[in-house]
Coordinates of C-alpha atoms and ligand atoms in Angstrom, one line a residue:
M1 CA 58.3 8.2 -10.9
K2 CA 56.3 10.8 -12.7
Q3 CA 55.6 14.1 -10.9
T4 CA 52.1 15.0 -10.1
V5 CA 50.6 18.1 -11.6
L6 CA 47.2 19.5 -10.6
S7 CA 45.1 22.3 -11.8
G8 CA 41.7 23.5 -10.7
I9 CA 39.4 25.0 -13.3
R10 CA 37.0 27.8 -12.5
S11 CA 33.6 26.7 -13.6
T12 CA 32.4 30.1 -14.7
G13 CA 32.7 31.5 -18.2
N14 CA 33.6 30.0 -21.6
L15 CA 37.1 29.1 -22.6
H16 CA 38.6 31.7 -25.0
L17 CA 41.6 31.8 -27.3
G18 CA 43.7 33.4 -24.5
N19 CA 43.0 30.4 -22.3
Y20 CA 43.8 28.0 -25.1
F21 CA 47.1 29.4 -26.0
G22 CA 47.9 30.4 -22.5
A23 CA 47.4 27.2 -20.6
I24 CA 45.2 24.5 -22.1
R25 CA 47.4 23.7 -25.0
N26 CA 50.2 23.1 -22.5
F27 CA 47.9 20.9 -20.3
V28 CA 47.2 18.7 -23.4
R29 CA 50.9 18.2 -23.8
M30 CA 51.7 17.8 -20.2
Q31 CA 49.2 15.0 -19.6
H32 CA 51.7 12.6 -21.2
E33 CA 54.7 13.7 -19.2
Y34 CA 53.2 14.0 -15.8
N35 CA 50.6 12.4 -13.6
C36 CA 47.9 15.0 -14.2
Y37 CA 44.8 15.9 -12.2
F38 CA 42.4 18.4 -13.7
F39 CA 39.2 19.2 -11.9
V40 CA 36.3 21.6 -12.1
A41 CA 36.2 23.6 -8.9
D42 CA 32.5 23.6 -8.4
L43 CA 32.7 23.7 -4.5
H44 CA 34.6 26.9 -4.8
S45 CA 32.0 28.4 -7.1
L46 CA 29.4 28.1 -4.3
T47 CA 31.0 31.2 -2.7
T48 CA 29.1 33.3 -5.4
H49 CA 25.7 31.5 -4.7
P50 CA 24.9 30.2 -8.2
H51 CA 21.5 29.0 -9.1
P52 CA 21.3 25.1 -9.1
D53 CA 20.6 25.0 -12.8
N54 CA 23.5 27.3 -13.6
L55 CA 25.9 25.4 -11.4
H56 CA 25.2 22.1 -13.2
G57 CA 25.2 23.9 -16.6
N58 CA 28.6 25.5 -16.0
V59 CA 30.2 22.2 -14.9
R60 CA 28.9 20.6 -18.1
K61 CA 30.2 23.4 -20.2
V62 CA 33.7 23.5 -18.7
I63 CA 34.1 19.7 -18.9
S64 CA 33.0 19.6 -22.5
E65 CA 35.4 22.4 -23.4
Y66 CA 38.4 20.8 -21.8
L67 CA 37.6 17.5 -23.5
A68 CA 37.1 19.2 -26.8
C69 CA 40.5 20.8 -26.5
G70 CA 42.2 17.5 -26.1
I71 CA 42.3 16.5 -22.4
D72 CA 42.2 12.8 -22.6
P73 CA 40.3 11.3 -19.7
D74 CA 42.0 8.0 -20.2
V75 CA 45.4 9.7 -19.7
A76 CA 44.8 12.5 -17.2
T77 CA 42.4 12.3 -14.2
L78 CA 39.6 14.7 -15.1
Y79 CA 37.0 15.1 -12.4
V80 CA 34.4 17.2 -10.7
Q81 CA 35.5 18.4 -7.3
S82 CA 32.1 17.8 -5.6
D83 CA 32.2 14.1 -6.8
V84 CA 35.1 13.6 -4.4
P85 CA 33.7 13.8 -0.8
E86 CA 37.2 13.2 0.7
I87 CA 38.1 16.7 -0.3
S88 CA 35.3 18.1 1.9
E89 CA 36.5 16.1 4.9
L90 CA 40.2 17.0 4.5
Y91 CA 39.1 20.6 4.1
L92 CA 37.4 20.4 7.5
L93 CA 40.5 19.0 9.1
M94 CA 42.8 21.6 7.4
N95 CA 40.5 24.4 8.6
M96 CA 41.5 23.6 12.2
N97 CA 45.1 24.7 11.5
A98 CA 44.3 27.8 9.4
Y99 CA 44.2 31.1 11.3
V100 CA 41.5 33.7 10.7
G101 CA 44.1 36.5 10.7
E102 CA 46.2 35.1 7.9
L103 CA 43.0 34.3 5.9
E104 CA 41.7 37.8 6.3
R105 CA 45.0 39.2 5.0
T106 CA 44.9 37.4 1.6
T107 CA 44.5 39.6 -1.4
T108 CA 41.8 37.5 -3.0
F109 CA 39.6 37.8 0.1
K110 CA 40.1 41.5 0.4
D111 CA 39.2 41.8 -3.3
K112 CA 36.0 39.9 -2.7
I113 CA 35.0 42.1 0.2
R114 CA 35.3 45.0 -2.1
K115 CA 33.5 43.3 -5.0
Q116 CA 30.7 41.5 -3.2
P117 CA 30.2 43.3 0.2
E118 CA 26.7 41.9 0.4
N119 CA 28.0 38.3 0.5
V120 CA 31.2 38.0 2.6
N121 CA 30.6 34.4 3.5
A122 CA 32.9 32.1 5.5
G123 CA 33.6 30.0 2.4
L124 CA 35.3 33.1 0.9
L125 CA 37.5 33.4 3.9
T126 CA 38.5 29.8 3.8
Y127 CA 38.8 29.6 0.0
P128 CA 42.6 29.2 0.3
V129 CA 42.2 26.2 2.7
L130 CA 39.9 24.5 0.2
M131 CA 42.4 25.2 -2.6
A132 CA 45.3 23.9 -0.5
T133 CA 43.2 20.8 0.2
D134 CA 42.6 20.2 -3.5
I135 CA 46.3 20.2 -4.0
I136 CA 47.6 18.2 -1.1
I137 CA 45.0 15.6 -1.2
H138 CA 46.8 14.2 -4.3
K139 CA 50.2 15.2 -2.9
A140 CA 50.7 17.3 -6.0
N141 CA 54.2 18.6 -6.7
K142 CA 53.4 21.2 -9.3
V143 CA 50.5 23.5 -9.8
P144 CA 50.3 25.7 -12.9
V145 CA 48.9 29.0 -11.7
G146 CA 48.5 32.5 -13.0
K147 CA 49.7 35.6 -11.2
D148 CA 46.4 36.0 -9.4
Q149 CA 46.7 32.6 -7.7
E150 CA 50.3 32.8 -6.5
Q151 CA 49.3 33.9 -3.0
N152 CA 46.8 31.1 -2.7
L153 CA 49.6 28.6 -3.7
E154 CA 51.9 30.2 -1.2
M155 CA 49.2 29.5 1.5
A156 CA 48.9 25.9 0.3
R157 CA 52.6 25.5 0.9
K158 CA 52.3 27.1 4.3
F159 CA 49.4 24.7 5.3
A160 CA 51.3 21.7 4.1
R161 CA 54.4 22.7 6.0
R162 CA 52.3 23.5 9.1
F163 CA 50.6 20.1 9.1
N164 CA 54.0 18.4 8.8
R165 CA 55.4 20.5 11.7
I166 CA 52.4 20.1 14.0
Y167 CA 52.3 16.3 13.7
E168 CA 56.1 15.9 13.3
V169 CA 55.8 14.1 10.1
D170 CA 57.2 14.5 6.6
Y171 CA 53.9 13.8 4.9
F172 CA 52.8 16.5 2.5
P173 CA 55.1 17.7 -0.2
E174 CA 55.2 21.5 -0.7
P175 CA 53.5 22.2 -4.0
E176 CA 55.5 24.4 -6.4
A177 CA 54.3 26.7 -9.1
F178 CA 54.6 25.1 -12.5
S179 CA 56.0 27.5 -15.0
F180 CA 55.8 26.9 -18.7
T181 CA 59.0 28.7 -19.4
G182 CA 59.0 30.1 -22.8
E183 CA 55.9 28.3 -23.8
L184 CA 53.4 30.8 -22.6
I185 CA 51.9 32.8 -25.5
K186 CA 50.2 36.0 -24.4
I187 CA 47.0 36.5 -26.5
P188 CA 46.0 40.2 -26.8
G189 CA 42.4 41.4 -26.7
L190 CA 40.7 43.1 -29.6
D191 CA 40.3 46.4 -27.7
G192 CA 43.6 47.9 -28.7
S193 CA 45.7 47.1 -25.6
G194 CA 46.1 44.5 -22.9
K195 CA 45.4 40.8 -22.9
M196 CA 42.4 38.7 -23.8
G197 CA 40.3 37.9 -20.8
K198 CA 36.8 37.1 -19.7
S199 CA 36.5 40.0 -17.3
E200 CA 38.0 42.4 -19.9
G201 CA 35.0 41.6 -22.2
N202 CA 37.3 41.3 -25.2
A203 CA 37.5 37.6 -25.6
I204 CA 36.8 35.3 -28.6
N205 CA 35.4 32.1 -27.1
L206 CA 36.2 28.7 -28.6
V207 CA 32.5 28.1 -28.8
D208 CA 31.6 31.3 -30.6
D209 CA 30.0 30.8 -34.0
P210 CA 31.4 32.2 -37.2
K211 CA 29.0 35.1 -37.2
I212 CA 29.9 36.2 -33.7
I213 CA 33.7 35.8 -34.4
R214 CA 33.4 38.0 -37.6
K215 CA 31.5 40.6 -35.6
K216 CA 34.0 40.7 -32.8
V217 CA 37.0 40.9 -35.1
M218 CA 35.4 43.6 -37.3
R219 CA 34.9 45.7 -34.2
A220 CA 38.6 45.4 -33.2
V221 CA 40.3 48.7 -32.5
T222 CA 42.8 49.8 -35.2
D223 CA 44.5 53.1 -35.8
A224 CA 44.5 55.8 -38.5
G225 CA 47.0 53.8 -40.6
P226 CA 50.8 54.0 -41.1
T227 CA 52.1 57.3 -42.3
E228 CA 55.7 56.4 -42.9
L229 CA 57.3 53.5 -44.8
N230 CA 58.6 50.6 -42.5
Q231 CA 57.0 52.1 -39.4
A232 CA 56.7 49.9 -36.4
P233 CA 53.1 48.8 -35.9
T234 CA 51.1 50.6 -33.2
E235 CA 49.8 48.5 -30.3
P236 CA 46.3 47.8 -31.7
I237 CA 47.8 46.6 -35.0
Q238 CA 50.5 44.6 -33.4
N239 CA 47.8 42.9 -31.5
L240 CA 46.0 41.8 -34.6
F241 CA 49.4 40.6 -36.0
S242 CA 49.9 38.6 -32.8
L243 CA 46.6 36.9 -33.2
M244 CA 47.4 36.1 -36.8
E245 CA 50.7 34.6 -35.6
V246 CA 48.8 31.9 -33.8
V247 CA 46.0 31.2 -36.2
S248 CA 47.2 32.1 -39.7
E249 CA 49.7 30.8 -42.2
T250 CA 53.1 32.5 -42.1
D251 CA 52.7 33.7 -45.6
T252 CA 49.4 35.4 -44.7
L253 CA 51.0 37.2 -41.8
N254 CA 53.9 38.3 -43.9
F255 CA 51.7 39.5 -46.6
F256 CA 49.9 41.9 -44.3
K257 CA 53.0 43.0 -42.5
E258 CA 54.5 44.0 -45.9
K259 CA 51.4 45.8 -46.8
Y260 CA 51.7 47.7 -43.5
A261 CA 55.3 48.5 -44.0
A262 CA 54.5 49.9 -47.5
C263 CA 51.6 51.9 -46.1
E264 CA 49.2 50.0 -48.4
I265 CA 47.4 48.1 -45.7
R266 CA 43.6 48.0 -45.7
Y267 CA 42.4 47.1 -42.2
G268 CA 39.1 45.7 -43.5
D269 CA 41.0 43.1 -45.5
L270 CA 43.3 42.3 -42.5
K271 CA 40.3 41.8 -40.3
N272 CA 38.4 39.7 -42.8
Q273 CA 41.4 37.4 -43.2
L274 CA 42.0 37.2 -39.4
A275 CA 38.3 36.4 -38.8
E276 CA 38.3 33.6 -41.3
D277 CA 41.6 32.1 -39.9
I278 CA 40.2 32.2 -36.4
I279 CA 37.1 30.5 -37.6
K280 CA 39.1 27.8 -39.3
F281 CA 41.0 27.3 -36.1
T282 CA 38.1 27.2 -33.7
T283 CA 35.5 25.4 -35.8
P284 CA 36.8 21.8 -35.2
I285 CA 37.0 22.6 -31.4
R286 CA 33.6 24.2 -31.4
D287 CA 32.1 21.2 -33.2
R288 CA 33.6 18.9 -30.6
I289 CA 32.3 21.1 -27.7
L290 CA 28.8 21.0 -29.1
T291 CA 28.8 17.3 -29.6
I292 CA 30.2 16.4 -26.2
H293 CA 28.0 19.0 -24.4
D294 CA 24.9 17.0 -25.4
D295 CA 26.3 13.6 -25.0
D296 CA 25.0 12.7 -21.5
A297 CA 26.2 9.1 -21.7
Y298 CA 29.8 10.1 -22.5
L299 CA 29.9 12.9 -19.9
K300 CA 28.5 10.4 -17.3
K301 CA 31.2 7.9 -18.2
V302 CA 34.0 10.4 -18.2
T303 CA 33.1 12.0 -14.8
K304 CA 32.4 8.6 -13.2
Q305 CA 35.8 7.4 -14.3
G306 CA 37.5 10.6 -13.2
A307 CA 35.8 10.5 -9.8
E308 CA 36.9 6.9 -9.3
K309 CA 40.5 7.7 -10.1
A310 CA 40.5 10.8 -8.0
R311 CA 38.9 9.1 -5.0
E312 CA 41.4 6.3 -5.0
S313 CA 44.2 8.8 -4.4
A314 CA 42.2 11.1 -2.2
S315 CA 40.9 8.3 0.1
R316 CA 44.4 7.0 0.6
T317 CA 45.6 10.4 1.8
L318 CA 42.6 10.9 4.0
R319 CA 43.0 7.5 5.6
E320 CA 46.7 8.3 6.4
V321 CA 45.9 11.8 7.6
R322 CA 43.2 10.5 10.0
E323 CA 45.7 8.1 11.4
I324 CA 48.3 10.8 11.8
I325 CA 45.9 13.2 13.5
G326 CA 44.9 10.4 15.9
F327 CA 41.5 9.3 14.8
R328 CA 41.8 5.6 15.3
S329 CA 39.1 2.9 15.2
F330 CA 38.4 0.6 18.1
Ligands
LIG401 N1 41.4 29.3 -7.4 C1 41.6 28.8 -8.7 C2 41.1 29.9 -9.7 O1 40.4 30.8 -9.3 C3 40.9 27.5 -9.1 C4 41.4 26.4 -8.2 C5 40.7 25.8 -7.2 C6 42.7 25.8 -8.2 N2 41.4 24.9 -6.6 C7 42.7 24.8 -7.2 C8 43.8 26.1 -9.0 C9 43.8 24.1 -7.0 C10 44.9 25.3 -8.7 C11 44.9 24.3 -7.7 O2 41.6 29.9 -10.9

């Protein structure tokens, strides 16, 4: 039997090149090897009190971008979290066995208190319970998570174990972190150091138009230029080479590396070439995003189909959990 892999997608912000080479490209491959569930975590996003129009707009954007990258809704189960009411019910049940003390100690909660002290709502406190519910409702075995979500996954394991212990059952599997060993490519930002990220403000989004991409690349940090033959590139320059590595032809990359080694490089030329190669890479994805984004009929069909598949699995779990807990019908 295929293992079940699940990933929740934050519904804020556009997908950027870092997301693409970091995770999404792997999701696209994985969907054929595993039983995959991908969903837009729109219930989680309520913790930040979005405006109703933005909430819907963000879900539309994220779904369009994932589809444009190659998530196949006929292969993977792609759904919107709030379309699956079973999640909310199981979340309520799971909350009864989650302790305020342990929730208050999670790093993500403590971060939020610092970042939004004016809105420390109960949903923030129980965020890990909802995330655990997302996972266990499909009895997922593997969850691809970044560093920042490891603690939340650890809590999901704890809640799954606790349920089994309290009710003396062997019902929920303990979800493990899925690691793409060796397949993760770190995409640097354009600001000289560190990685590409939304919060870093240095990202090239898949949906960016050519003008914006050129502008962002031309503004990338460089250095004063090599002073010795065969000098190792400084970090900002190595970052530009790393980007070229994923979007450009090998010959192009080698051409600029040789120019650098010979102290003949012109950063303007390097950036021009990099911008054009990024544009060449993102344009087909961008075109698909824009088409899908405005195709209401297609989005309706995809989300309906996703919700049906997700609810089939979720309602089975919920029925069994209700039975285990002791809710029985007369
Ligand atoms: N908390 C995750 C994030 O911020 C999103 C998420 C919600 C998630 N539910 C999940 C991730 C379940 C994995 C599994 O990125």
